[in-house]
PDB file of C-alpha atoms in Angstrom:
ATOM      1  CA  UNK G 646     224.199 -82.155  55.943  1.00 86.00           C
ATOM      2  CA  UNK G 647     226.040 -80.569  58.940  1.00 90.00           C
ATOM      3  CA  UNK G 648     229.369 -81.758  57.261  1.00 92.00           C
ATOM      4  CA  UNK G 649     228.439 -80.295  53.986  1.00 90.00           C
ATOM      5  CA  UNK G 650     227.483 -77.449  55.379  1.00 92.00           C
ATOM      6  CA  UNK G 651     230.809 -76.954  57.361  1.00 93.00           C
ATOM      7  CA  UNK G 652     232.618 -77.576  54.046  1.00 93.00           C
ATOM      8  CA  UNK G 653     230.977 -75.169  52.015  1.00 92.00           C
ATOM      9  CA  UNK G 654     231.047 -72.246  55.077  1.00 94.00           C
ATOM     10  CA  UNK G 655     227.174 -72.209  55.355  1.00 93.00           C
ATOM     11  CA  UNK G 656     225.081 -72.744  58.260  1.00 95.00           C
ATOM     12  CA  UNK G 657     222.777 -75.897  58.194  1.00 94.00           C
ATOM     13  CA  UNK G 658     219.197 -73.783  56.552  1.00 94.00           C
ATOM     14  CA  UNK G 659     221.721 -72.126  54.409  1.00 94.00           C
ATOM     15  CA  UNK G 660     223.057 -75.018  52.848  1.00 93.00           C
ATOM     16  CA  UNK G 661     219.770 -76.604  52.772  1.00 93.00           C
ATOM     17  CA  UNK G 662     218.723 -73.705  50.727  1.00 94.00           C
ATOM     18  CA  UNK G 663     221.602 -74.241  48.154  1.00 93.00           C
ATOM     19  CA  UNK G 664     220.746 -77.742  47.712  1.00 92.00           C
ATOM     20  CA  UNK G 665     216.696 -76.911  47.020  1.00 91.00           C
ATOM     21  CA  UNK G 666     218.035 -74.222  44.721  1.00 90.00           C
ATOM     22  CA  UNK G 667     220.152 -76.612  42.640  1.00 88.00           C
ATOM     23  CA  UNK G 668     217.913 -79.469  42.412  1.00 83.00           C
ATOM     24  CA  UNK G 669     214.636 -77.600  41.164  1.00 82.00           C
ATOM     25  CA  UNK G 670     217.335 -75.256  38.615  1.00 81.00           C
ATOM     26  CA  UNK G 671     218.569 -78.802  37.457  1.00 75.00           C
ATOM     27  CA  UNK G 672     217.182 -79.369  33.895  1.00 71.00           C
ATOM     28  CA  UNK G 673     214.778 -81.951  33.471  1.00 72.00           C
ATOM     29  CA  UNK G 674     214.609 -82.642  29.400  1.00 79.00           C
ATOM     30  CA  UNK G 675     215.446 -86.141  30.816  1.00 82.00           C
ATOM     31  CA  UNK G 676     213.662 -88.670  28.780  1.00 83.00           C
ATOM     32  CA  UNK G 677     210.680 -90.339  30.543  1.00 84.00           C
ATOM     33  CA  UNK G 678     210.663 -94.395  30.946  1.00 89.00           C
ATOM     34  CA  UNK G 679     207.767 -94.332  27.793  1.00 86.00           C
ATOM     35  CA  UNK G 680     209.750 -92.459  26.484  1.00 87.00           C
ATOM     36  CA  UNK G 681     213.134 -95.267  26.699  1.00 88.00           C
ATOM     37  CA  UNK G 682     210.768 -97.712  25.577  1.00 87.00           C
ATOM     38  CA  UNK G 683     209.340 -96.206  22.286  1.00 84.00           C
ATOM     39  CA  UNK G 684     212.512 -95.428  21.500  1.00 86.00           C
ATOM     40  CA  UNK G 685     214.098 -98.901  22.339  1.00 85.00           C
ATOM     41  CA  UNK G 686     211.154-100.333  20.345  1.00 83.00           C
ATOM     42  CA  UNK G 687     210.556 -97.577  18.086  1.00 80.00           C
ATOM     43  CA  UNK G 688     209.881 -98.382  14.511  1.00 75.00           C
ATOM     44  CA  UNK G 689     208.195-101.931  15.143  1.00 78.00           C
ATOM     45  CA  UNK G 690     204.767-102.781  13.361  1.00 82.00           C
ATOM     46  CA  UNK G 691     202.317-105.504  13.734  1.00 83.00           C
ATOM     47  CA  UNK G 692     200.356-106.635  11.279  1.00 88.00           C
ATOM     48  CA  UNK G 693     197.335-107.544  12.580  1.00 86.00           C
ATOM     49  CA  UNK G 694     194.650-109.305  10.860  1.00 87.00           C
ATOM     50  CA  UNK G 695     191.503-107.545  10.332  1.00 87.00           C
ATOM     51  CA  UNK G 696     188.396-108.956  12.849  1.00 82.00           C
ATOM     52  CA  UNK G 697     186.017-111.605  11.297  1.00 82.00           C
ATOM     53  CA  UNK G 698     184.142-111.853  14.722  1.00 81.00           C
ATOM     54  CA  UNK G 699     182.346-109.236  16.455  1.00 82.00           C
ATOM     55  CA  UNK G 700     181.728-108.849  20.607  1.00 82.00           C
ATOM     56  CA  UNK G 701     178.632-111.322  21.281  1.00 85.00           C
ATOM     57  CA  UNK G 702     175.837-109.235  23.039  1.00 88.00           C
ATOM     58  CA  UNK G 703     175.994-109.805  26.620  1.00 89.00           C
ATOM     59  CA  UNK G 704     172.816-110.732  28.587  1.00 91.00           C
ATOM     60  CA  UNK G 705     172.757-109.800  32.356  1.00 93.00           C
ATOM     61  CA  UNK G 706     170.415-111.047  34.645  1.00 92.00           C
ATOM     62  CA  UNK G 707     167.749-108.648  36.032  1.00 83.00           C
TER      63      UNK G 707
END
């Protein structure tokens, strides 16, 4: 950070400033990792039988 800071003429908060500044002005439309997936797998159907069994009741102990 000194170095950087030295390079660019800026004391050490200064450049620290200009480094907060561009990151949060940075755009983030970046896709999310969901996002990769669906589209890497995008388009994919299943076709899934329809249920002949339904959920047996549970009984609990009291």
């Amino acid at each position: 950070l000194q170095r950087m800071a030295a390079e660019h003429g800026r004391s050490m908060e200064a450049e620290i400033r200009a480094v907060l500044t561009s990151v949060t002005q940075q755009s983030t439309n970046k896709p999310g990792l969901a996002e990769l997936i669906r589209d890497h797998l995008g388009g994919i159907t299943l076709d899934l039988p329809e249920r002949t069994e339904f959920q047996r009741e549970v009984t609990l102990p009291s």
